[in-house]
Coordinates of C-alpha atoms and ligand atoms in Angstrom, one line a residue:
M6 CA 13.3 -18.3 -13.5
K7 CA 11.6 -16.2 -10.8
F8 CA 12.6 -17.4 -7.3
T9 CA 10.5 -16.4 -4.3
R10 CA 10.3 -16.9 -0.5
F11 CA 6.9 -16.9 0.9
S12 CA 4.8 -17.8 4.0
N13 CA 1.8 -20.0 3.8
G14 CA 0.7 -18.9 7.3
S15 CA 2.7 -21.5 9.2
S16 CA 6.0 -21.9 7.4
V17 CA 8.5 -20.0 5.4
L18 CA 8.9 -21.7 2.0
Q19 CA 10.8 -21.2 -1.2
G20 CA 9.5 -21.6 -4.7
V21 CA 9.5 -20.7 -8.4
I22 CA 6.7 -18.4 -9.6
E23 CA 4.9 -19.1 -12.8
I24 CA 3.3 -15.7 -13.4
E25 CA 1.2 -16.8 -16.3
N26 CA -0.5 -19.5 -14.2
N27 CA -0.6 -17.4 -11.1
V28 CA 1.1 -20.2 -9.1
I29 CA 4.2 -20.8 -7.0
K30 CA 5.8 -24.2 -7.4
E31 CA 7.5 -25.0 -4.1
I32 CA 11.1 -26.0 -4.1
S33 CA 13.4 -27.5 -1.4
G34 CA 17.2 -27.2 -1.1
D35 CA 19.5 -24.4 -1.8
M36 CA 18.2 -22.2 -4.6
F37 CA 21.8 -21.1 -5.4
E38 CA 23.2 -24.6 -5.9
A39 CA 20.9 -27.7 -5.7
W40 CA 17.2 -27.7 -5.4
E41 CA 14.2 -29.7 -6.5
F42 CA 10.5 -29.2 -6.9
T43 CA 8.5 -30.7 -3.9
G44 CA 5.4 -31.2 -6.0
E45 CA 3.4 -28.7 -3.9
T46 CA 1.9 -25.7 -5.6
Y47 CA 0.3 -22.5 -4.1
S48 CA -1.7 -19.8 -5.7
L49 CA -0.1 -16.4 -5.4
Q50 CA -3.2 -15.1 -3.6
E51 CA -3.1 -17.6 -0.8
V52 CA 0.5 -16.8 0.4
K53 CA 2.4 -13.8 1.6
Q54 CA 5.5 -13.1 -0.5
L55 CA 8.6 -12.3 1.6
S56 CA 11.9 -10.8 0.6
P57 CA 13.2 -13.3 -2.0
L58 CA 16.3 -14.0 0.1
V59 CA 17.8 -13.2 3.4
P60 CA 21.0 -11.5 2.2
N61 CA 24.4 -12.5 3.5
K62 CA 25.5 -8.8 3.3
I63 CA 24.1 -5.7 1.5
I64 CA 26.3 -3.2 -0.2
G65 CA 25.0 0.0 -1.8
I66 CA 26.7 2.5 -4.1
G67 CA 26.2 6.3 -3.8
A68 CA 24.9 8.6 -6.5
N69 CA 25.4 6.4 -9.5
Y70 CA 23.1 7.7 -12.2
V71 CA 23.2 10.6 -14.7
S72 CA 20.2 11.9 -16.6
K73 CA 21.6 11.2 -20.0
V74 CA 24.4 9.0 -21.5
E75 CA 26.4 12.1 -22.6
E76 CA 26.8 13.0 -18.9
I77 CA 28.6 9.8 -17.9
P78 CA 32.0 11.1 -16.9
A79 CA 34.9 10.0 -19.1
T80 CA 37.0 9.2 -16.0
L81 CA 35.2 7.1 -13.5
P82 CA 35.9 7.6 -9.7
E83 CA 39.0 5.8 -8.7
I84 CA 37.4 4.9 -5.3
P85 CA 33.6 4.7 -5.8
V86 CA 31.4 5.6 -2.8
F87 CA 30.0 2.4 -1.3
F88 CA 28.2 1.7 2.0
F89 CA 26.8 -1.3 3.9
K90 CA 23.2 -1.7 4.9
P91 CA 22.4 -4.2 7.7
T92 CA 20.5 -7.3 6.9
S93 CA 18.1 -6.4 9.7
S94 CA 16.8 -3.6 7.5
V95 CA 15.3 -6.0 4.9
I96 CA 11.6 -6.3 4.4
G97 CA 9.5 -7.9 1.7
P98 CA 6.9 -6.8 -0.8
E99 CA 3.8 -5.2 0.8
D100 CA 5.5 -4.7 4.2
E101 CA 5.5 -1.3 5.7
I102 CA 8.4 1.1 5.7
V103 CA 8.6 2.7 9.1
I104 CA 9.7 6.3 9.3
P105 CA 11.8 6.8 12.5
H106 CA 10.0 8.7 15.3
S107 CA 12.4 11.6 15.3
I108 CA 11.8 12.6 11.6
D109 CA 8.8 13.1 9.4
E110 CA 10.1 12.1 6.0
V111 CA 12.5 9.6 4.3
K112 CA 13.6 9.2 0.7
F113 CA 12.8 6.2 -1.6
E114 CA 15.4 5.0 -4.0
S115 CA 14.4 2.4 -6.6
E116 CA 17.3 0.2 -7.6
L117 CA 18.4 -2.8 -9.6
A118 CA 19.7 -5.2 -6.9
V119 CA 22.3 -7.8 -8.0
V120 CA 22.3 -11.2 -6.1
I121 CA 25.7 -12.9 -6.0
G122 CA 25.5 -16.7 -6.5
K123 CA 29.0 -17.9 -5.9
D124 CA 31.9 -16.8 -3.7
T125 CA 34.4 -14.7 -5.6
K126 CA 37.5 -12.7 -5.0
N127 CA 39.3 -10.5 -7.6
V128 CA 36.9 -11.3 -10.4
A129 CA 37.7 -9.7 -13.8
E130 CA 35.1 -7.4 -15.2
E131 CA 34.5 -9.7 -18.1
D132 CA 33.8 -12.6 -15.7
V133 CA 31.5 -10.8 -13.3
L134 CA 28.2 -12.2 -14.6
D135 CA 29.4 -15.8 -14.0
Y136 CA 29.1 -15.0 -10.3
V137 CA 25.7 -13.4 -10.4
F138 CA 22.7 -15.6 -9.5
G139 CA 20.0 -13.1 -10.5
Y140 CA 18.4 -9.8 -9.9
T141 CA 15.7 -8.3 -7.8
V142 CA 14.3 -4.8 -7.1
G143 CA 15.6 -2.9 -4.1
N144 CA 14.4 0.2 -2.4
D145 CA 17.4 1.8 -0.7
V146 CA 15.3 3.8 1.8
T147 CA 17.4 6.7 3.2
A148 CA 17.1 9.2 5.9
P149 CA 19.7 11.8 4.9
Q150 CA 18.8 13.7 8.1
F151 CA 21.1 11.2 9.8
F152 CA 24.0 11.7 7.4
R153 CA 27.1 13.2 8.9
E154 CA 28.8 16.2 7.3
D155 CA 31.9 14.2 6.8
G156 CA 30.0 11.8 4.6
H157 CA 29.2 9.1 7.0
W158 CA 26.0 7.4 5.8
I159 CA 25.6 4.3 7.8
I160 CA 22.9 5.6 10.3
G161 CA 20.7 7.2 7.6
K162 CA 20.7 3.9 5.6
S163 CA 20.3 1.4 8.4
F164 CA 16.9 1.8 10.2
D165 CA 14.7 -1.3 10.3
T166 CA 12.5 -1.6 7.2
F167 CA 14.9 0.5 5.1
T168 CA 15.7 -2.2 2.5
P169 CA 12.6 -3.6 0.8
L170 CA 13.6 -6.3 -1.6
G171 CA 11.5 -8.3 -4.1
P172 CA 9.2 -9.5 -5.3
V173 CA 11.4 -12.2 -6.9
I174 CA 14.9 -13.0 -8.0
E175 CA 14.9 -13.2 -11.8
T176 CA 17.7 -15.3 -13.0
E177 CA 17.3 -14.6 -16.7
L178 CA 17.5 -10.8 -16.8
D179 CA 19.8 -8.8 -19.1
P180 CA 20.8 -6.2 -16.6
F181 CA 22.1 -3.8 -19.3
N182 CA 18.8 -3.6 -21.0
V183 CA 16.2 -2.8 -18.4
R184 CA 14.6 0.3 -16.9
V185 CA 14.5 1.1 -13.1
E186 CA 11.2 2.8 -12.3
A187 CA 9.4 4.3 -9.2
R188 CA 5.9 5.5 -8.8
L189 CA 4.7 7.4 -5.7
N190 CA 0.9 7.0 -5.3
N191 CA 0.8 5.9 -9.0
V192 CA 2.7 9.0 -10.1
E193 CA 5.9 8.3 -12.0
K194 CA 9.0 9.6 -10.2
Q195 CA 11.9 7.6 -11.5
N196 CA 12.3 5.9 -14.9
S197 CA 15.9 5.4 -16.2
A198 CA 17.7 2.8 -18.3
T199 CA 20.5 1.0 -16.4
E200 CA 22.9 2.3 -19.1
L201 CA 22.8 5.6 -17.2
M202 CA 24.9 4.2 -14.4
I203 CA 28.1 6.0 -13.8
V204 CA 29.9 3.0 -12.4
P205 CA 28.5 0.1 -14.5
I206 CA 27.7 -3.3 -13.0
R207 CA 30.8 -5.2 -14.1
K208 CA 33.2 -2.5 -12.9
M209 CA 31.3 -2.2 -9.6
I210 CA 31.4 -5.9 -8.8
S211 CA 34.9 -6.4 -10.0
Y212 CA 36.1 -3.5 -7.8
L213 CA 34.2 -4.7 -4.7
S214 CA 35.7 -8.2 -5.2
S215 CA 39.2 -6.7 -5.2
V216 CA 38.4 -5.5 -1.7
M217 CA 36.4 -8.2 -0.1
T218 CA 35.3 -11.7 -0.9
L219 CA 31.8 -11.6 -2.4
K220 CA 29.7 -14.4 -1.0
K221 CA 26.7 -16.4 -2.2
G222 CA 23.7 -14.4 -1.1
D223 CA 25.3 -11.0 -1.1
V224 CA 23.1 -8.2 -2.5
I225 CA 24.5 -5.2 -4.3
L226 CA 22.3 -2.2 -4.7
T227 CA 23.5 -0.5 -7.9
G228 CA 22.3 3.0 -7.3
S229 CA 19.1 4.9 -7.9
P230 CA 18.0 7.0 -11.0
L231 CA 17.4 10.7 -10.7
G232 CA 14.0 11.5 -9.2
A233 CA 14.1 10.1 -5.6
E234 CA 12.1 12.3 -3.3
F235 CA 11.2 12.7 0.4
V236 CA 7.9 11.1 1.4
S237 CA 5.9 11.1 4.6
A238 CA 3.6 8.5 6.2
G239 CA 0.6 7.4 4.3
N240 CA 2.2 7.3 0.9
T241 CA 2.8 4.2 -1.2
I242 CA 5.9 3.6 -3.3
E243 CA 6.1 1.1 -6.1
C244 CA 9.7 0.3 -7.3
E245 CA 9.6 -1.6 -10.5
I246 CA 11.8 -3.3 -13.1
K247 CA 9.2 -4.7 -15.5
E248 CA 11.1 -8.0 -16.1
V249 CA 11.4 -8.6 -12.4
G250 CA 8.2 -7.2 -10.9
T251 CA 6.8 -4.5 -8.7
L252 CA 8.0 -3.9 -5.1
R253 CA 5.2 -2.1 -3.4
N254 CA 5.5 -0.7 0.2
T255 CA 3.6 1.9 2.2
F256 CA 5.2 4.3 4.6
I257 CA 4.0 4.6 8.2
S258 CA 5.3 6.6 11.0
E259 CA 6.9 5.1 14.1
K260 CA 5.3 8.0 16.1
K261 CA 1.8 6.8 15.3
K262 CA 2.6 3.2 15.9
T263 CA 3.8 3.8 19.4
Q264 CA 1.1 6.2 20.4
Ligands
MG328 MG1 20.8 4.2 -3.2

């Protein structure tokens, strides 16, 4: 099922998309637990799709892809590099990514984003998927110009608009059998299978849950394939996982906006 949040101009609504019919069937309730169809339908063209959820918290993992399977290290990092992104950085499909006024470029990072569906602590690797609600596409926009030499990443990951999510949460995805792609102005920049992750999804989520309770609505950005680049204002990035959809955003400059 493909869950979406959308605006009909006056209200923020939730629904399930039927791509083949080009419609959204509105739902009410809590999509994670108990919901029902309201009977209302909307055509995809008449609404604005929003980020498919307002995350409870957002966690990313650093440098998590190799270029080929043989390069996956035999010994995984004992303490993987994770970071938080603020929920205030979330935007939806088609929204603009704002490049902060003090810099000219930021990096895009197309990623598979895991949406947690049930609270969990100390989950075993083999049980991780029981706590996953679904998957969306994330763009972990990054301004490494704000990274500290000691490895402190939070500022460079946290500007408003730096976490596009969407277009939907797909609940029936096989996360081990998809490709994470990015196209910059229609030119392919990233295209890797998720089997190229260094810390795989089960291990990542099991580890995180050994540290903190993962909650319904948490989003985990699972890392970006090789090929992320710096881009400037005026460019359009499409992050895609075919089975989920395409997350398309254009970069603008905060400088131009304020002048
Ligand atoms: Mg990333």
